[in-house]
């Protein structure tokens, strides 16, 4: 099959990690007889330097014409002093808005080889951690009206939390569809004992479940979910939740897995096109030193194959190769624990090459 991928190398370590992800995709294409075409897109600091704009419309248009977008990372101290509307991160916000992505999906997976990096007790980690949080991205309290007024001689701050049925339904569908591609268990997280928006959320999720009889739906209050993620994360497959709850829970979930350099994410809207990226930033402290961990970006490419291109075998092939390299004891600096005496420290390029060597058609 042929796919056109918009490639945003970005700033800092972005170009280094993305290069390795593209080499992995090239090998997958050869193994499985696909053709991936890459269109370079400039966004972030590099676009400010080139065009005086963090994401010119022509660059966004290249993303909109693609089958999916793969992003390294943007930003860095060089652009700290540019005006707010011109900052590299504005490019990212414009990209998300332009692509109409309303769902952020972040896996929390512990690689058994890196279990020691988790702050959780070993007996909890040993049960396995492998779930995804599907977070609503462009609604809820972050996008409601914010105002501070004076009342009775003091300041009063108000943040509005609104969700319509259609907003809930569309994110709910992403949750159910994601669960369908995994272990078919979806946990809807809300605060329906207190909030009207959560009561509507629960009602819509329950209605939607009639369309997905193969997916087992459960409901959980957000405070309980925060506890369960550290107490028994093995119980989760897919969690779907609103914007602010998802913001907090997804950071909690990434923390329990140990390393920021290992975690991919996707942002999806209507249709199959998505935005795929690692969760970390441009790590300017290690940029250009061949020290970055490319695995988060390589796993983001695997997510793209699974969720946007419907190529689950190819995605599993990448994930298996990452597992094999970790089994072999190879670690970039960020995932090398002093306790791993038998492990070998490698750079970004070598980590990429080792993963490519281990790619085998299943
Ligand atoms: P960061 O994620 O870039 O770095 C935090 C720490 O983690 C650093 O010590 C870094 O060296 C390390 N690290 C991150 N990714 C790594 C990897 N793949 N391999 C090894 N080590 C890694 O966060 P920050 O320092 O707060 O931000 C740096 C810049 O990145 C800022 O300009 C910020 O705005 C930007 N940023 C961009 C994105 C994005 O593009 N989506 C996200 C977050 C931050």
Short mmCIF file of C-alpha atoms and ligand atoms in Angstrom, two decimals:
data_model
loop_
_atom_site.label_atom_id
_atom_site.label_comp_id
_atom_site.label_asym_id
_atom_site.label_seq_id
_atom_site.Cartn_x
_atom_site.Cartn_y
_atom_site.Cartn_z
CA UNK A 1 0.00 0.00 0.00
CA UNK A 2 1.10 3.61 -0.57
CA UNK A 3 1.02 6.26 2.14
CA UNK A 4 2.11 9.90 2.08
CA UNK A 5 3.56 10.95 5.43
CA UNK A 6 4.15 14.59 6.35
CA UNK A 7 7.39 14.69 8.31
CA UNK A 8 8.09 17.48 10.81
CA UNK A 9 11.65 17.10 12.05
CA UNK A 10 11.42 20.27 14.16
CA UNK A 11 14.10 21.50 16.55
CA UNK A 12 16.62 20.21 19.09
CA UNK A 13 16.74 16.40 19.02
CA UNK A 14 13.71 16.34 16.65
CA UNK A 15 15.71 15.77 13.43
CA UNK A 16 17.89 13.03 15.01
CA UNK A 17 15.05 10.95 16.43
CA UNK A 18 12.88 11.39 13.37
CA UNK A 19 15.65 10.21 11.07
CA UNK A 20 15.78 6.90 12.94
CA UNK A 21 11.98 6.53 12.78
CA UNK A 22 12.05 7.05 9.00
CA UNK A 23 14.79 4.44 8.58
CA UNK A 24 12.62 2.02 10.57
CA UNK A 25 9.62 2.79 8.34
CA UNK A 26 11.77 2.27 5.22
CA UNK A 27 12.70 -1.22 6.37
CA UNK A 28 9.07 -2.03 7.28
CA UNK A 29 8.05 -0.88 3.80
CA UNK A 30 10.64 -3.20 2.23
CA UNK A 31 9.62 -6.16 4.41
CA UNK A 32 5.89 -5.83 3.79
CA UNK A 33 5.85 -4.40 0.25
CA UNK A 34 4.52 -0.93 1.09
CA UNK A 35 5.61 2.47 -0.16
CA UNK A 36 5.94 5.41 2.25
CA UNK A 37 6.52 8.83 0.69
CA UNK A 38 7.82 11.57 2.98
CA UNK A 39 6.99 15.26 2.57
CA UNK A 40 9.13 17.55 4.73
CA UNK A 41 7.20 20.20 6.66
CA UNK A 42 8.82 23.06 8.60
CA UNK A 43 7.24 23.91 11.93
CA UNK A 44 8.46 25.46 15.17
CA UNK A 45 11.78 27.24 15.60
CA UNK A 46 13.16 26.08 12.25
CA UNK A 47 10.08 27.56 10.51
CA UNK A 48 10.53 30.84 12.40
CA UNK A 49 14.13 30.98 11.15
CA UNK A 50 13.11 30.12 7.58
CA UNK A 51 9.77 31.92 7.12
CA UNK A 52 9.40 34.18 10.16
CA UNK A 53 6.32 32.12 11.14
CA UNK A 54 6.10 28.92 13.27
CA UNK A 55 3.66 27.27 10.82
CA UNK A 56 2.89 29.07 7.55
CA UNK A 57 -0.35 28.02 5.85
CA UNK A 58 1.57 26.36 2.99
CA UNK A 59 3.31 24.07 5.50
CA UNK A 60 0.00 23.25 7.23
CA UNK A 61 -1.49 22.48 3.81
CA UNK A 62 1.18 19.82 3.26
CA UNK A 63 0.00 18.15 6.49
CA UNK A 64 -3.64 18.36 5.42
CA UNK A 65 -2.74 16.72 2.09
CA UNK A 66 -0.98 13.81 3.83
CA UNK A 67 -2.25 10.47 5.12
CA UNK A 68 -0.69 11.25 8.52
CA UNK A 69 1.85 13.48 10.20
CA UNK A 70 4.94 12.31 12.09
CA UNK A 71 6.50 14.92 14.35
CA UNK A 72 9.83 14.99 16.24
CA UNK A 73 9.68 17.95 18.66
CA UNK A 74 9.74 21.73 18.45
CA UNK A 75 11.06 24.63 20.53
CA UNK A 76 14.22 25.55 22.35
CA UNK A 77 15.97 28.41 24.15
CA UNK A 78 16.88 30.13 20.86
CA UNK A 79 13.24 31.18 20.44
CA UNK A 80 12.46 31.95 24.10
CA UNK A 81 12.34 35.68 23.52
CA UNK A 82 10.20 35.82 20.38
CA UNK A 83 6.71 37.37 20.85
CA UNK A 84 4.01 35.00 22.19
CA UNK A 85 2.09 34.66 18.91
CA UNK A 86 5.31 33.65 17.15
CA UNK A 87 6.56 31.04 19.60
CA UNK A 88 7.37 27.54 18.28
CA UNK A 89 4.56 26.03 20.40
CA UNK A 90 2.05 28.22 18.51
CA UNK A 91 2.92 26.16 15.45
CA UNK A 92 1.89 23.03 17.32
CA UNK A 93 -1.41 24.54 18.48
CA UNK A 94 -2.13 25.75 14.92
CA UNK A 95 -1.30 22.31 13.55
CA UNK A 96 -3.68 20.58 16.00
CA UNK A 97 -6.46 23.07 15.26
CA UNK A 98 -5.83 22.93 11.50
CA UNK A 99 -5.94 19.13 11.48
CA UNK A 100 -9.09 19.17 13.61
CA UNK A 101 -7.72 16.65 16.07
CA UNK A 102 -9.88 16.43 19.17
CA UNK A 103 -8.48 13.29 20.77
CA UNK A 104 -5.08 12.74 22.35
CA UNK A 105 -4.11 9.12 22.88
CA UNK A 106 -1.23 8.26 25.11
CA UNK A 107 -0.16 4.70 25.88
CA UNK A 108 1.20 3.79 29.30
CA UNK A 109 3.21 0.66 28.78
CA UNK A 110 5.92 -0.74 30.92
CA UNK A 111 8.61 -2.67 29.12
CA UNK A 112 9.52 -5.56 31.46
CA UNK A 113 13.20 -4.90 30.66
CA UNK A 114 12.85 -1.39 32.14
CA UNK A 115 10.66 -2.33 35.09
CA UNK A 116 13.26 -1.07 37.56
CA UNK A 117 12.71 2.49 36.26
CA UNK A 118 9.08 2.47 37.45
CA UNK A 119 8.46 4.14 40.81
CA UNK A 120 5.82 1.47 41.55
CA UNK A 121 6.48 -1.62 43.67
CA UNK A 122 7.74 -4.60 41.72
CA UNK A 123 4.73 -6.79 42.56
CA UNK A 124 2.47 -4.20 40.90
CA UNK A 125 4.73 -3.79 37.85
CA UNK A 126 5.01 -7.57 37.48
CA UNK A 127 1.27 -7.79 36.77
CA UNK A 128 1.95 -5.77 33.60
CA UNK A 129 1.10 -2.19 32.61
CA UNK A 130 -0.23 -1.66 29.11
CA UNK A 131 -3.10 0.75 28.60
CA UNK A 132 -4.01 3.86 26.61
CA UNK A 133 -5.61 7.06 27.81
CA UNK A 134 -7.88 8.66 25.21
CA UNK A 135 -8.26 12.30 26.24
CA UNK A 136 -10.69 14.86 24.79
CA UNK A 137 -8.44 17.66 23.59
CA UNK A 138 -10.36 20.75 22.49
CA UNK A 139 -13.35 21.05 24.84
CA UNK A 140 -14.20 21.17 28.52
CA UNK A 141 -12.96 23.58 31.12
CA UNK A 142 -9.76 24.57 29.26
CA UNK A 143 -11.87 25.94 26.40
CA UNK A 144 -14.78 27.38 28.42
CA UNK A 145 -15.17 31.02 29.34
CA UNK A 146 -12.62 32.21 31.91
CA UNK A 147 -13.22 35.37 33.86
CA UNK A 148 -12.28 37.08 37.08
CA UNK A 149 -14.80 39.57 38.45
CA UNK A 150 -15.20 41.58 41.62
CA UNK A 151 -18.01 40.58 43.94
CA UNK A 152 -18.65 41.71 47.49
CA UNK A 153 -15.29 43.47 47.59
CA UNK A 154 -13.18 40.50 46.53
CA UNK A 155 -12.06 38.80 43.34
CA UNK A 156 -14.11 35.90 42.06
CA UNK A 157 -12.69 33.62 39.34
CA UNK A 158 -14.98 31.56 37.11
CA UNK A 159 -14.03 28.80 34.67
CA UNK A 160 -16.82 27.33 32.62
CA UNK A 161 -17.00 23.57 31.90
CA UNK A 162 -19.21 22.69 28.93
CA UNK A 163 -19.61 19.50 26.93
CA UNK A 164 -22.24 18.86 24.29
CA UNK A 165 -23.57 15.39 23.45
CA UNK A 166 -21.90 15.52 20.04
CA UNK A 167 -18.51 16.43 21.54
CA UNK A 168 -18.79 13.51 23.95
CA UNK A 169 -20.02 11.11 21.27
CA UNK A 170 -17.11 11.78 18.89
CA UNK A 171 -14.43 11.25 21.55
CA UNK A 172 -16.37 8.24 22.82
CA UNK A 173 -16.16 6.69 19.35
CA UNK A 174 -12.37 7.07 19.36
CA UNK A 175 -12.33 5.31 22.74
CA UNK A 176 -14.49 2.42 21.51
CA UNK A 177 -12.59 2.10 18.20
CA UNK A 178 -9.25 2.11 20.07
CA UNK A 179 -10.51 -0.59 22.45
CA UNK A 180 -11.65 -2.61 19.43
CA UNK A 181 -8.06 -2.62 18.14
CA UNK A 182 -6.75 -3.75 21.54
CA UNK A 183 -8.27 -5.95 24.27
CA UNK A 184 -11.84 -4.62 23.90
CA UNK A 185 -12.17 -3.12 27.39
CA UNK A 186 -13.06 0.56 27.74
CA UNK A 187 -13.22 2.43 31.05
CA UNK A 188 -15.05 5.77 30.90
CA UNK A 189 -13.79 8.14 33.59
CA UNK A 190 -15.82 11.07 34.93
CA UNK A 191 -17.12 12.70 38.10
CA UNK A 192 -20.81 11.96 37.70
CA UNK A 193 -21.46 12.08 41.45
CA UNK A 194 -20.89 15.86 41.29
CA UNK A 195 -20.82 17.28 37.75
CA UNK A 196 -23.64 17.62 35.23
CA UNK A 197 -21.16 17.47 32.35
CA UNK A 198 -20.00 14.10 33.75
CA UNK A 199 -23.56 12.78 34.06
CA UNK A 200 -24.10 13.61 30.38
CA UNK A 201 -20.71 12.03 29.58
CA UNK A 202 -21.72 8.77 31.30
CA UNK A 203 -25.13 8.72 29.60
CA UNK A 204 -23.65 9.23 26.11
CA UNK A 205 -20.95 6.57 26.67
CA UNK A 206 -23.63 4.11 27.83
CA UNK A 207 -25.75 4.86 24.73
CA UNK A 208 -22.72 4.46 22.45
CA UNK A 209 -21.87 1.08 23.93
CA UNK A 210 -24.97 -0.34 22.19
CA UNK A 211 -23.13 0.21 18.88
CA UNK A 212 -20.05 -1.62 20.19
CA UNK A 213 -21.36 -4.87 21.71
CA UNK A 214 -17.90 -6.44 21.34
CA UNK A 215 -16.36 -3.82 23.69
CA UNK A 216 -16.88 -4.17 27.44
CA UNK A 217 -17.65 -0.70 28.89
CA UNK A 218 -17.10 0.18 32.55
CA UNK A 219 -17.44 3.50 34.42
CA UNK A 220 -15.11 4.92 37.07
CA UNK A 221 -14.97 8.16 39.03
CA UNK A 222 -11.83 10.17 38.31
CA UNK A 223 -10.59 10.23 41.92
CA UNK A 224 -10.85 6.45 42.10
CA UNK A 225 -9.12 6.16 38.70
CA UNK A 226 -6.16 8.24 39.94
CA UNK A 227 -5.80 5.75 42.80
CA UNK A 228 -6.29 2.65 40.65
CA UNK A 229 -3.56 3.75 38.19
CA UNK A 230 -0.98 3.43 40.96
CA UNK A 231 -2.65 0.58 42.88
CA UNK A 232 -3.47 -1.83 40.04
CA UNK A 233 -2.77 -0.40 36.57
CA UNK A 234 -2.96 -3.89 35.04
CA UNK A 235 -6.78 -3.67 35.17
CA UNK A 236 -6.91 -1.04 32.38
CA UNK A 237 -6.95 -1.49 28.60
CA UNK A 238 -8.35 1.83 27.29
CA UNK A 239 -9.47 4.80 29.40
CA UNK A 240 -11.58 7.52 27.80
CA UNK A 241 -12.01 10.82 29.60
CA UNK A 242 -12.54 14.57 29.27
CA UNK A 243 -9.82 17.18 28.75
CA UNK A 244 -8.73 18.18 32.26
CA UNK A 245 -9.09 14.72 33.82
CA UNK A 246 -7.12 13.29 30.88
CA UNK A 247 -4.40 15.92 31.20
CA UNK A 248 -3.77 14.93 34.80
CA UNK A 249 -4.25 11.16 34.47
CA UNK A 250 -2.02 10.89 31.38
CA UNK A 251 0.88 12.57 33.19
CA UNK A 252 0.35 10.24 36.14
CA UNK A 253 0.30 7.27 33.75
CA UNK A 254 3.49 8.29 31.94
CA UNK A 255 5.27 8.70 35.27
CA UNK A 256 4.60 5.11 36.36
CA UNK A 257 6.29 3.75 33.23
CA UNK A 258 9.66 5.30 34.06
CA UNK A 259 11.11 7.03 31.00
CA UNK A 260 9.84 9.98 29.01
CA UNK A 261 11.99 8.95 26.03
CA UNK A 262 9.96 5.74 25.48
CA UNK A 263 6.42 7.09 25.19
CA UNK A 264 4.60 7.86 21.92
CA UNK A 265 1.27 9.61 21.44
CA UNK A 266 -1.29 10.21 18.75
CA UNK A 267 -3.87 12.90 18.14
CA UNK A 268 -6.90 11.97 16.06
CA UNK A 269 -10.00 13.64 14.69
CA UNK A 270 -12.60 12.55 12.14
CA UNK A 271 -11.21 10.23 9.49
CA UNK A 272 -8.03 8.23 9.68
CA UNK A 273 -5.38 10.97 9.45
CA UNK A 274 -3.52 11.51 12.72
CA UNK A 275 -0.66 13.40 14.28
CA UNK A 276 1.96 11.11 15.82
CA UNK A 277 4.80 12.22 18.10
CA UNK A 278 6.80 11.28 21.19
CA UNK A 279 5.53 12.89 24.40
CA UNK A 280 8.87 14.54 25.23
CA UNK A 281 10.14 17.92 24.04
CA UNK A 282 13.14 18.94 21.93
CA UNK A 283 15.69 18.22 24.74
CA UNK A 284 18.04 21.07 23.75
CA UNK A 285 20.50 19.94 26.46
CA UNK A 286 21.41 16.83 24.44
CA UNK A 287 20.63 17.99 20.88
CA UNK A 288 23.24 17.18 18.23
CA UNK A 289 25.17 14.87 20.58
CA UNK A 290 23.78 11.52 19.37
CA UNK A 291 22.46 10.92 22.90
CA UNK A 292 18.68 11.07 22.37
CA UNK A 293 16.46 8.04 22.77
CA UNK A 294 14.63 7.58 19.44
CA UNK A 295 12.27 4.87 20.77
CA UNK A 296 9.33 7.20 21.62
CA UNK A 297 9.34 8.44 18.01
CA UNK A 298 9.80 4.95 16.56
CA UNK A 299 6.83 3.74 18.64
CA UNK A 300 4.84 6.77 17.44
CA UNK A 301 5.51 5.56 13.89
CA UNK A 302 4.22 2.10 14.96
CA UNK A 303 1.06 3.74 16.36
CA UNK A 304 0.58 5.50 13.03
CA UNK A 305 0.72 2.17 11.21
CA UNK A 306 -1.79 0.58 13.62
CA UNK A 307 -4.33 3.37 14.13
CA UNK A 308 -4.20 5.42 10.89
CA UNK A 309 -3.02 2.94 8.24
CA UNK A 310 -4.67 -0.17 9.69
CA UNK A 311 -1.41 -2.14 9.52
CA UNK A 312 -1.39 -3.93 12.91
CA UNK A 313 1.13 -6.61 11.89
CA UNK A 314 3.64 -4.01 10.77
CA UNK A 315 3.12 -2.07 14.02
CA UNK A 316 3.66 -5.22 16.08
CA UNK A 317 6.82 -5.94 14.08
CA UNK A 318 8.29 -2.57 15.19
CA UNK A 319 7.23 -3.09 18.82
CA UNK A 320 8.76 -6.58 18.82
CA UNK A 321 12.05 -5.20 17.44
CA UNK A 322 12.16 -2.60 20.24
CA UNK A 323 11.54 -5.39 22.76
CA UNK A 324 14.31 -7.52 21.24
CA UNK A 325 16.85 -4.68 21.43
CA UNK A 326 15.94 -4.03 25.08
CA UNK A 327 16.23 -7.78 25.73
CA UNK A 328 19.72 -7.59 24.22
CA UNK A 329 20.65 -5.10 26.97
CA UNK A 330 21.08 -2.02 24.75
CA UNK A 331 20.11 1.28 26.39
CA UNK A 332 20.36 4.96 25.55
CA UNK A 333 21.61 7.06 28.49
CA UNK A 334 18.12 8.03 29.71
CA UNK A 335 17.04 4.40 30.24
CA UNK A 336 20.34 3.05 31.54
CA UNK A 337 20.02 2.32 35.24
CA UNK A 338 23.16 1.99 37.41
CA UNK A 339 21.69 -1.39 38.45
CA UNK A 340 21.80 -2.67 34.83
CA UNK A 341 25.38 -3.93 35.05
CA UNK A 342 25.11 -6.16 31.97
CA UNK A 343 23.69 -3.42 29.73
CA UNK A 344 25.48 -1.51 26.97
CA UNK A 345 25.07 2.23 26.48
CA UNK A 346 24.37 3.23 22.88
CA UNK A 347 23.65 6.49 21.07
CA UNK A 348 20.61 7.54 19.06
CA UNK A 349 21.94 6.25 15.73
CA UNK A 350 23.07 2.90 17.10
CA UNK A 351 19.75 2.38 18.88
CA UNK A 352 17.96 3.04 15.56
CA UNK A 353 20.25 0.63 13.67
CA UNK A 354 19.77 -2.12 16.26
CA UNK A 355 15.98 -1.80 16.02
CA UNK A 356 16.19 -1.96 12.23
CA UNK A 357 18.38 -5.10 12.41
CA UNK A 358 15.74 -6.72 14.63
CA UNK A 359 12.76 -5.97 12.38
CA UNK A 360 11.47 -9.34 11.22
CA UNK A 361 8.30 -10.09 9.31
CA UNK A 362 6.08 -12.12 11.69
P1 LIG B 1 12.06 17.88 27.30
O1 LIG B 1 11.10 16.75 27.22
O2 LIG B 1 12.60 18.37 26.02
O3 LIG B 1 13.31 17.44 28.22
C1 LIG B 1 13.18 17.08 29.60
C2 LIG B 1 14.38 16.19 30.00
O4 LIG B 1 14.22 14.90 29.40
C3 LIG B 1 15.73 16.72 29.50
O5 LIG B 1 16.72 16.42 30.46
C4 LIG B 1 16.00 15.92 28.24
O6 LIG B 1 17.37 15.75 27.93
C5 LIG B 1 15.31 14.59 28.56
N1 LIG B 1 14.78 13.95 27.35
C6 LIG B 1 13.66 14.31 26.68
N2 LIG B 1 13.50 13.53 25.61
C7 LIG B 1 14.53 12.67 25.60
C8 LIG B 1 14.93 11.62 24.73
N3 LIG B 1 14.22 11.27 23.64
N4 LIG B 1 16.05 10.94 25.00
C9 LIG B 1 16.80 11.24 26.11
N5 LIG B 1 16.48 12.22 26.97
C10 LIG B 1 15.36 12.93 26.72
O7 LIG B 1 11.35 19.05 28.11
P2 LIG B 1 11.82 20.56 28.37
O8 LIG B 1 13.30 20.59 28.64
O9 LIG B 1 10.88 21.07 29.36
O10 LIG B 1 11.55 21.33 27.00
C11 LIG B 1 12.54 21.60 26.01
C12 LIG B 1 11.88 22.30 24.82
O11 LIG B 1 10.94 21.40 24.21
C13 LIG B 1 11.09 23.55 25.22
O12 LIG B 1 11.32 24.53 24.23
C14 LIG B 1 9.65 23.10 25.18
O13 LIG B 1 8.76 24.15 24.90
C15 LIG B 1 9.67 22.08 24.07
N6 LIG B 1 8.61 21.07 24.11
C16 LIG B 1 8.12 20.65 22.92
C17 LIG B 1 7.15 19.66 22.88
C18 LIG B 1 6.67 19.19 21.53
O14 LIG B 1 7.29 19.49 20.52
N7 LIG B 1 5.58 18.45 21.47
C19 LIG B 1 6.70 19.08 24.07
C20 LIG B 1 7.25 19.49 25.28
C21 LIG B 1 8.22 20.50 25.30
#
